[in-house]
Tab-separated table of C-alpha atoms in Angstrom:
chain	number	residue	atom	x	y	z
A	1170	MET	CA	0.000	0.000	0.000
A	1171	ARG	CA	1.143	3.517	-0.795
A	1172	LEU	CA	-0.423	6.429	1.082
A	1173	PHE	CA	-0.511	10.021	-0.128
A	1174	THR	CA	-1.770	12.612	2.352
A	1175	THR	CA	-3.953	15.336	0.947
A	1176	SER	CA	-6.266	17.903	2.449
A	1177	LEU	CA	-7.972	21.093	1.438
A	1178	ARG	CA	-5.935	22.666	4.232
A	1179	ASN	CA	-2.541	21.033	3.724
A	1180	HIS	CA	0.439	22.990	2.470
A	1181	VAL	CA	0.931	22.680	-1.273
A	1182	TYR	CA	2.582	24.764	-3.946
A	1183	PHE	CA	1.331	28.144	-5.116
A	1184	ASN	CA	1.942	29.819	-8.453
A	1185	SER	CA	2.045	33.582	-8.844
A	1186	TYR	CA	1.711	35.311	-12.184
A	1187	LYS	CA	4.157	37.917	-13.428
A	1188	HIS	CA	2.048	40.791	-14.706
A	1189	ALA	CA	4.097	42.262	-17.523
A	1190	GLY	CA	1.121	43.128	-19.700
A	1191	SER	CA	2.836	41.895	-22.873
A	1192	MET	CA	5.508	39.538	-24.082
A	1193	GLY	CA	8.896	40.139	-22.577
A	1194	SER	CA	12.253	39.863	-24.295
A	1195	LYS	CA	13.745	36.744	-22.777
A	1196	HIS	CA	17.326	35.633	-23.335
A	1197	ASP	CA	18.999	32.260	-23.561
A	1198	ASP	CA	19.294	30.333	-20.309
A	1199	SER	CA	16.283	32.097	-18.776
A	1200	THR	CA	14.739	29.628	-16.335
A	1201	CYS	CA	11.244	29.403	-14.830
A	1202	SER	CA	9.173	26.728	-13.134
A	1203	TYR	CA	5.500	26.059	-12.566
A	1204	VAL	CA	3.736	23.561	-10.310
A	1205	THR	CA	0.283	22.050	-10.745
A	1206	HIS	CA	-1.726	19.508	-8.777
A	1207	ALA	CA	-3.928	16.534	-9.399
A	1208	ARG	CA	-7.611	17.114	-8.887
A	1209	ALA	CA	-10.556	15.270	-7.400
A	1210	ASN	CA	-14.208	16.096	-7.923
A	1211	ILE	CA	-16.647	15.843	-5.045
A	1212	ILE	CA	-19.586	15.713	-7.415
A	1213	GLY	CA	-20.548	16.768	-10.943
A	1214	GLU	CA	-19.267	14.233	-13.485
A	1215	HIS	CA	-19.739	14.733	-17.240
A	1216	THR	CA	-21.480	18.022	-16.552
A	1217	ASP	CA	-18.709	20.435	-17.546
A	1218	TYR	CA	-18.838	19.679	-21.282
A	1219	THR	CA	-22.630	19.875	-21.150
A	1220	GLY	CA	-22.612	23.389	-19.671
A	1221	GLY	CA	-23.368	22.366	-16.103
A	1222	LEU	CA	-22.065	22.484	-12.552
A	1223	VAL	CA	-19.086	20.856	-10.794
A	1224	LEU	CA	-17.448	20.867	-7.369
A	1225	PRO	CA	-13.743	19.873	-7.660
A	1226	PHE	CA	-10.755	20.334	-5.352
A	1227	LEU	CA	-6.992	19.752	-5.510
A	1228	LEU	CA	-5.021	16.745	-4.280
A	1229	ALA	CA	-1.483	16.461	-2.926
A	1230	PRO	CA	0.127	14.667	-5.915
A	1231	HIS	CA	1.723	17.315	-8.058
A	1232	LEU	CA	3.710	17.994	-11.210
A	1233	LYS	CA	6.548	20.450	-11.722
A	1234	ALA	CA	7.597	21.852	-15.090
A	1235	ARG	CA	10.954	23.634	-15.252
A	1236	ALA	CA	11.862	25.298	-18.535
A	1237	ILE	CA	15.118	26.788	-19.821
A	1238	LEU	CA	15.254	28.729	-23.085
A	1239	ARG	CA	17.938	27.377	-25.449
A	1240	GLU	CA	17.404	29.501	-28.543
A	1241	ARG	CA	20.937	28.844	-29.840
A	1242	MET	CA	20.404	25.078	-29.826
A	1243	SER	CA	17.335	25.067	-32.139
A	1244	GLU	CA	15.949	21.901	-30.599
A	1245	TYR	CA	13.440	20.852	-27.966
A	1246	ARG	CA	14.730	18.595	-25.214
A	1247	PHE	CA	12.256	17.006	-22.835
A	1248	PHE	CA	13.650	15.396	-19.675
A	1249	ASP	CA	11.792	12.855	-17.562
A	1250	GLU	CA	12.277	11.914	-13.898
A	1251	ASP	CA	15.381	9.907	-14.837
A	1252	ASN	CA	16.818	12.979	-16.574
A	1253	GLN	CA	16.765	11.148	-19.900
A	1254	PRO	CA	16.320	13.571	-22.818
A	1255	TYR	CA	13.842	13.188	-25.682
A	1256	VAL	CA	15.136	15.419	-28.466
A	1257	PHE	CA	13.057	17.016	-31.229
A	1258	THR	CA	13.444	19.852	-33.707
A	1259	ARG	CA	11.024	22.399	-35.082
A	1260	ALA	CA	10.452	20.070	-38.022
A	1261	THR	CA	8.986	17.390	-35.744
A	1262	GLN	CA	5.273	16.910	-36.330
A	1263	LEU	CA	2.911	16.269	-33.423
A	1264	ASP	CA	1.195	13.494	-35.402
A	1265	SER	CA	4.481	11.621	-35.585
A	1266	LEU	CA	4.493	11.070	-31.815
A	1267	ALA	CA	2.794	7.960	-30.480
A	1268	ILE	CA	-0.519	8.506	-28.717
A	1269	ASP	CA	0.928	7.107	-25.483
A	1270	SER	CA	4.204	9.014	-25.755
A	1271	ARG	CA	5.089	10.806	-22.532
A	1272	VAL	CA	6.265	13.839	-24.518
A	1273	ARG	CA	3.153	14.211	-26.675
A	1274	TYR	CA	1.335	16.504	-24.231
A	1275	PRO	CA	4.207	18.926	-23.475
A	1276	PHE	CA	5.062	19.031	-27.177
A	1277	ALA	CA	1.430	19.881	-27.983
A	1278	ALA	CA	1.448	22.627	-25.342
A	1279	ILE	CA	4.496	24.257	-26.942
A	1280	ARG	CA	2.899	24.131	-30.397
A	1281	CYS	CA	-0.372	25.544	-29.025
A	1282	PHE	CA	1.466	28.379	-27.261
A	1283	GLU	CA	3.392	29.247	-30.426
A	1284	HIS	CA	0.330	29.300	-32.651
A	1285	HIS	CA	-1.830	31.157	-30.133
A	1286	TYR	CA	0.640	34.029	-29.798
A	1287	ASN	CA	2.198	33.762	-33.274
A	1288	ILE	CA	5.707	33.359	-31.915
A	1289	GLN	CA	8.454	30.808	-32.504
A	1290	ILE	CA	10.354	28.957	-29.813
A	1291	ASN	CA	13.571	27.756	-31.432
A	1292	GLY	CA	14.978	25.792	-28.544
A	1293	ILE	CA	13.967	24.833	-25.014
A	1294	ASP	CA	14.833	22.377	-22.254
A	1295	LEU	CA	11.748	21.166	-20.409
A	1296	HIS	CA	12.119	19.106	-17.233
A	1297	ILE	CA	8.949	17.482	-15.900
A	1298	THR	CA	8.708	15.600	-12.622
A	1299	SER	CA	5.432	14.260	-11.319
A	1300	THR	CA	3.821	12.209	-8.584
A	1301	ILE	CA	0.497	12.152	-10.488
A	1302	HIS	CA	-0.390	8.763	-11.941
A	1303	ALA	CA	-1.281	8.936	-15.631
A	1304	GLY	CA	-4.607	7.348	-16.516
A	1305	ALA	CA	-5.849	7.306	-12.910
A	1306	GLY	CA	-8.641	9.802	-13.490
A	1307	ILE	CA	-7.055	12.594	-11.441
A	1308	SER	CA	-6.216	14.871	-14.369
A	1309	SER	CA	-2.618	14.091	-15.209
A	1310	SER	CA	-3.076	15.443	-18.751
A	1311	ALA	CA	-4.563	18.759	-17.614
A	1312	ALA	CA	-1.820	19.104	-14.995
A	1313	VAL	CA	0.838	18.714	-17.718
A	1314	LEU	CA	-0.781	21.192	-20.103
A	1315	VAL	CA	-1.478	23.868	-17.482
A	1316	ALA	CA	2.058	23.515	-16.098
A	1317	VAL	CA	3.795	23.746	-19.486
A	1318	LEU	CA	1.609	26.615	-20.706
A	1319	GLY	CA	2.049	28.327	-17.345
A	1320	VAL	CA	5.831	28.049	-17.410
A	1321	LEU	CA	5.953	29.346	-21.002
A	1322	HIS	CA	3.960	32.405	-19.977
A	1323	ARG	CA	6.459	32.996	-17.208
A	1324	LEU	CA	9.426	32.605	-19.531
A	1325	TYR	CA	8.010	35.229	-21.870
A	1326	GLU	CA	6.749	37.453	-19.015
A	1327	MET	CA	3.175	37.297	-20.258
A	1328	ASP	CA	0.149	38.112	-18.155
A	1329	ILE	CA	-2.653	35.532	-18.130
A	1330	THR	CA	-5.613	34.949	-15.845
A	1331	PRO	CA	-6.468	31.490	-14.471
A	1332	ASP	CA	-9.582	31.437	-16.690
A	1333	ASP	CA	-7.599	32.179	-19.841
A	1334	LEU	CA	-4.903	29.679	-18.909
A	1335	ALA	CA	-7.582	27.005	-18.427
A	1336	ILE	CA	-9.260	27.842	-21.741
A	1337	LEU	CA	-5.935	27.682	-23.585
A	1338	ALA	CA	-5.145	24.309	-22.004
A	1339	GLN	CA	-8.553	23.009	-23.077
A	1340	LYS	CA	-7.977	24.306	-26.596
A	1341	CYS	CA	-4.695	22.410	-26.680
A	1342	GLU	CA	-6.366	19.187	-25.599
A	1343	ASN	CA	-9.358	19.585	-27.938
A	1344	GLU	CA	-7.611	20.803	-31.071
A	1345	TYR	CA	-4.075	19.463	-30.841
A	1346	LEU	CA	-4.643	16.176	-29.019
A	1347	SER	CA	-8.112	15.242	-30.345
A	1348	SER	CA	-9.508	14.911	-26.832
A	1349	PRO	CA	-13.070	16.297	-26.477
A	1350	CYS	CA	-12.673	17.142	-22.782
A	1351	GLY	CA	-14.605	19.738	-20.862
A	1352	LEU	CA	-13.086	22.582	-18.864
A	1353	MET	CA	-13.352	21.464	-15.241
A	1354	ASP	CA	-9.890	19.951	-14.795
A	1355	GLN	CA	-8.042	22.854	-16.372
A	1356	THR	CA	-10.042	25.426	-14.395
A	1357	VAL	CA	-9.552	24.016	-10.916
A	1358	ILE	CA	-5.864	23.303	-11.644
A	1359	ALA	CA	-5.249	26.804	-13.028
A	1360	TYR	CA	-6.948	28.468	-10.036
A	1361	ASN	CA	-4.713	26.467	-7.680
A	1362	ASP	CA	-6.945	27.152	-4.665
A	1363	VAL	CA	-5.935	24.545	-2.114
A	1364	HIS	CA	-8.145	25.644	0.775
A	1365	ALA	CA	-11.623	24.938	-0.613
A	1366	ALA	CA	-13.599	23.159	-3.275
A	1367	LEU	CA	-14.630	25.360	-6.210
A	1368	TYR	CA	-18.284	25.556	-7.219
A	1369	ILE	CA	-17.908	26.166	-10.958
A	1370	ASP	CA	-20.605	26.973	-13.515
A	1371	PHE	CA	-19.939	26.183	-17.202
A	1372	SER	CA	-23.216	27.486	-18.603
A	1373	THR	CA	-21.452	30.379	-20.354
A	1374	SER	CA	-18.525	30.500	-22.765
A	1375	ARG	CA	-16.134	31.087	-19.863
A	1376	PRO	CA	-16.000	29.212	-16.553
A	1377	VAL	CA	-17.617	31.055	-13.646
A	1378	VAL	CA	-16.414	30.213	-10.155
A	1379	ARG	CA	-19.617	30.858	-8.243
A	1380	GLU	CA	-17.995	30.443	-4.854
A	1381	ARG	CA	-15.368	28.714	-2.789
A	1382	VAL	CA	-16.911	26.004	-0.636
A	1383	PRO	CA	-14.972	25.140	2.526
A	1384	VAL	CA	-15.333	21.537	3.629
A	1385	SER	CA	-16.095	20.563	7.206
A	1386	ASP	CA	-13.417	18.868	9.284
A	1387	ALA	CA	-16.032	16.181	9.893
A	1388	LEU	CA	-15.507	14.872	6.339
A	1389	LYS	CA	-12.542	13.123	4.750
A	1390	PHE	CA	-11.909	12.295	1.100
A	1391	VAL	CA	-9.986	9.262	-0.090
A	1392	VAL	CA	-9.122	8.716	-3.747
A	1393	ILE	CA	-8.244	5.170	-4.790
A	1394	PRO	CA	-6.821	4.579	-8.308
A	1395	SER	CA	-8.320	1.387	-9.694
A	1396	GLY	CA	-5.227	0.461	-11.675
A	1397	ILE	CA	-7.297	0.473	-14.859
A	1398	THR	CA	-5.810	3.088	-17.154
A	1399	HIS	CA	-8.295	5.145	-19.096
A	1400	THR	CA	-8.116	7.758	-21.819
A	1401	ILE	CA	-10.546	10.337	-23.150
A	1402	ALA	CA	-8.743	10.891	-26.455
A	1403	GLY	CA	-9.582	9.229	-29.753
A	1404	GLU	CA	-12.429	6.745	-30.134
A	1405	SER	CA	-12.975	6.252	-26.402
A	1406	GLY	CA	-16.112	5.671	-24.371
A	1407	TYR	CA	-15.760	9.257	-23.168
A	1408	THR	CA	-15.792	10.520	-26.756
A	1409	GLN	CA	-18.902	8.449	-27.401
A	1410	ARG	CA	-20.662	10.107	-24.447
A	1411	VAL	CA	-19.769	13.553	-25.778
A	1412	GLN	CA	-21.193	12.574	-29.163
A	1413	GLU	CA	-24.373	11.275	-27.536
A	1414	CYS	CA	-24.827	14.612	-25.783
A	1415	SER	CA	-24.511	16.361	-29.139
A	1416	ARG	CA	-27.287	14.106	-30.445
A	1417	ILE	CA	-29.441	15.035	-27.447
A	1418	ALA	CA	-28.894	18.726	-28.154
A	1419	ARG	CA	-29.966	18.264	-31.772
A	1420	CYS	CA	-33.096	16.342	-30.738
A	1421	ILE	CA	-34.310	18.780	-28.075
A	1422	GLY	CA	-33.233	21.876	-29.997
A	1423	HIS	CA	-30.654	23.307	-27.566
A	1424	ASN	CA	-27.638	22.359	-25.471
A	1425	ARG	CA	-28.620	24.223	-22.296
A	1426	PHE	CA	-29.055	21.044	-20.282
A	1427	TYR	CA	-28.430	22.962	-17.058
A	1428	GLU	CA	-31.771	24.743	-17.571
A	1429	ILE	CA	-33.745	21.497	-17.547
A	1430	THR	CA	-35.281	20.638	-14.183
A	1431	ILE	CA	-35.986	17.113	-13.010
A	1432	SER	CA	-39.715	17.728	-13.393
A	1433	GLU	CA	-39.146	18.635	-17.055
A	1434	LEU	CA	-37.346	15.420	-17.966
A	1435	GLU	CA	-40.440	13.549	-19.156
A	1436	LYS	CA	-41.364	16.102	-21.806
A	1437	ASN	CA	-37.774	16.059	-23.086
A	1438	TYR	CA	-37.775	12.265	-23.296
A	1439	SER	CA	-40.500	12.490	-25.919
A	1440	LEU	CA	-38.095	14.428	-28.167
A	1441	LEU	CA	-35.342	11.823	-27.996
A	1442	ASP	CA	-35.119	8.895	-30.367
A	1443	ASP	CA	-33.950	6.124	-28.036
A	1444	ASP	CA	-33.793	5.024	-24.411
A	1445	VAL	CA	-30.013	5.394	-24.232
A	1446	LEU	CA	-30.198	9.140	-24.849
A	1447	CYS	CA	-32.968	9.441	-22.253
A	1448	ARG	CA	-30.689	7.827	-19.697
A	1449	ARG	CA	-27.775	10.076	-20.616
A	1450	LEU	CA	-29.927	13.186	-20.238
A	1451	ARG	CA	-31.333	11.943	-16.925
A	1452	HIS	CA	-27.835	11.613	-15.510
A	1453	ILE	CA	-26.806	15.113	-16.568
A	1454	VAL	CA	-29.938	16.799	-15.234
A	1455	THR	CA	-29.976	14.913	-11.936
A	1456	GLU	CA	-26.202	15.317	-11.491
A	1457	ASN	CA	-26.483	19.092	-11.842
A	1458	GLN	CA	-29.134	19.052	-9.118
A	1459	ARG	CA	-26.924	16.885	-6.945
A	1460	VAL	CA	-24.150	19.490	-7.242
A	1461	ARG	CA	-26.540	22.231	-6.098
A	1462	ASP	CA	-27.747	20.073	-3.216
A	1463	CYS	CA	-24.203	19.098	-2.220
A	1464	VAL	CA	-23.078	22.720	-1.969
A	1465	ILE	CA	-25.986	23.401	0.390
A	1466	ALA	CA	-25.307	20.246	2.408
A	1467	LEU	CA	-21.627	21.156	2.847
A	1468	LYS	CA	-22.532	24.642	4.015
A	1469	GLU	CA	-25.046	23.218	6.493
A	1470	HIS	CA	-22.585	20.515	7.652
A	1471	ASN	CA	-25.145	17.881	6.686
A	1472	THR	CA	-22.740	14.989	6.246
A	1473	GLN	CA	-25.418	12.332	5.777
A	1474	LYS	CA	-26.871	14.294	2.864
A	1475	VAL	CA	-23.411	14.473	1.292
A	1476	PHE	CA	-22.998	10.699	1.638
A	1477	ASP	CA	-26.399	10.091	0.047
A	1478	LEU	CA	-25.603	12.376	-2.895
A	1479	ILE	CA	-22.248	10.693	-3.544
A	1480	ASN	CA	-23.874	7.256	-3.606
A	1481	GLN	CA	-26.696	8.499	-5.845
A	1482	SER	CA	-24.100	9.958	-8.217
A	1483	HIS	CA	-22.386	6.587	-8.541
A	1484	THR	CA	-25.648	4.812	-9.278
A	1485	SER	CA	-26.425	7.372	-11.974
A	1486	LEU	CA	-22.946	7.136	-13.506
A	1487	SER	CA	-23.116	3.351	-13.489
A	1488	GLU	CA	-26.688	2.806	-14.664
A	1489	ASP	CA	-27.657	5.900	-16.672
A	1490	TYR	CA	-24.338	7.181	-18.026
A	1491	GLN	CA	-22.821	3.702	-18.081
A	1492	VAL	CA	-19.191	4.713	-17.556
A	1493	SER	CA	-18.367	2.167	-14.866
A	1494	THR	CA	-16.795	-1.265	-15.319
A	1495	GLN	CA	-17.040	-4.569	-13.502
A	1496	GLU	CA	-13.682	-3.909	-11.821
A	1497	ILE	CA	-14.812	-0.469	-10.671
A	1498	GLU	CA	-18.050	-1.892	-9.257
A	1499	MET	CA	-16.044	-4.480	-7.307
A	1500	LEU	CA	-13.772	-1.732	-5.946
A	1501	VAL	CA	-16.740	0.437	-4.916
A	1502	GLN	CA	-18.260	-2.529	-3.082
A	1503	ALA	CA	-14.943	-3.284	-1.359
A	1504	VAL	CA	-14.748	0.327	-0.201
A	1505	ARG	CA	-18.268	0.197	1.227
A	1506	ASP	CA	-17.589	-3.172	2.859
A	1507	ALA	CA	-14.604	-1.570	4.619
A	1508	GLY	CA	-16.873	1.003	6.244
A	1509	ALA	CA	-16.892	4.031	3.922
A	1510	GLN	CA	-20.233	5.813	4.045
A	1511	SER	CA	-20.106	6.743	0.358
A	1512	CYS	CA	-18.118	6.020	-2.777
A	1513	ARG	CA	-18.400	6.642	-6.508
A	1514	ILE	CA	-16.442	6.392	-9.717
A	1515	MET	CA	-14.632	9.658	-10.435
A	1516	GLY	CA	-13.452	11.258	-13.656
A	1517	GLY	CA	-14.135	10.315	-17.244
A	1518	GLY	CA	-14.981	6.719	-16.385
A	1519	PHE	CA	-14.078	3.316	-17.891
A	1520	GLY	CA	-11.339	2.962	-15.288
A	1521	GLY	CA	-9.483	5.647	-13.388
A	1522	SER	CA	-10.222	6.204	-9.705
A	1523	VAL	CA	-12.994	6.068	-7.155
A	1524	LEU	CA	-13.723	8.777	-4.603
A	1525	CYS	CA	-14.656	7.804	-1.049
A	1526	VAL	CA	-16.291	10.363	1.213
A	1527	LEU	CA	-16.479	9.352	4.839
A	1528	ALA	CA	-16.721	10.680	8.354
A	1529	THR	CA	-13.393	11.774	9.818
A	1530	ALA	CA	-14.019	9.531	12.810
A	1531	SER	CA	-14.237	6.530	10.455
A	1532	LEU	CA	-11.029	7.236	8.520
A	1533	ASP	CA	-8.463	5.240	10.478
A	1534	GLY	CA	-10.704	2.208	10.795
A	1535	PHE	CA	-11.552	2.344	7.099
A	1536	ILE	CA	-7.898	2.521	6.028
A	1537	GLU	CA	-6.963	-0.389	8.286
A	1538	MET	CA	-9.823	-2.618	7.141
A	1539	PHE	CA	-9.541	-1.766	3.442
A	1540	THR	CA	-5.782	-2.178	3.203
A	1541	GLN	CA	-5.844	-5.482	5.086
A	1542	LYS	CA	-8.183	-6.944	2.474
A	1543	ASN	CA	-6.848	-4.987	-0.521
A	1544	PRO	CA	-3.105	-4.427	0.029
A	1545	SER	CA	-2.280	-3.710	-3.620
A	1546	TYR	CA	-4.183	-0.427	-3.851
A	1547	GLU	CA	-2.715	3.029	-3.347
A	1548	LEU	CA	-4.754	5.462	-1.245
A	1549	ILE	CA	-4.636	9.238	-1.656
A	1550	VAL	CA	-5.965	10.540	1.652
């Protein structure tokens, strides 16, 4: 068993922006760094790309990007944790890199930055170290993109808001990496607020952080990676869900799913052409309501209500949105058998991690019982 300690109140890294107002004139050997964190989501899955509500927070696992301009070298050198370089030139094409290549995401971020600002980076050394597990459903890809784009803005002394940094990272993932992701991961990572969950509204073209939601000391969150790697790029189950939501929008005549109330679901079902789309819409509408209810429950310190909402979310994700797997269902049951009051699949689905929400008083007993029966799992607590 490996145990990471995380808390909304623990010390983690902060990033500050250099407000230069425009691009600076940087010289060779200029060095900057940028740190990002993994994220968890209390509730609100598959609602960001449908213009809905989410309630994410940051975890302890983190990623650090350190960049050094090497304009005279005219090559890109990416270094991993073992300090082994991957060397490319400006002639390298993103499509030539394997989908699972560890340098594909930082390379895409550099290309996106260049095209967005119409500049050319001739040479750079980029060192990336990370304790975030790729494919675990805790936003390793968004952490890479936000970190690399963030460090490039620092190198060139460019001002950027967290919202704009998140939007640029999403653009990179959507357009350069063919991943139809929403904007939740990039937003919470770019804001880097480690003291509260963020109640974020995606019903407009830009993310709106409605409020910071402190979490009671009576609650603890445990993230458990399932060991099943997932991806949202290419022809994935995640991509299929995004496409199904586009079909729903065409059938009902709009994509403002967040406006639909639970009482209005029946009349919308009549506009859809199959039961699968009805189930997808039901998840999105009820999940948005669960986010609203969870924010209220957290403010009122109603822990039992929070537990109920988390469990309802898992049922909806498993039965209506159908993003769970047999292995995930077995893990969720094992978590509940070990005494957790609530648990659900977290992230894009089809693998990744589960989120356990339990009473603080139950934490030690849960960890002991779960790890005795399931010693191979890593817990992020």
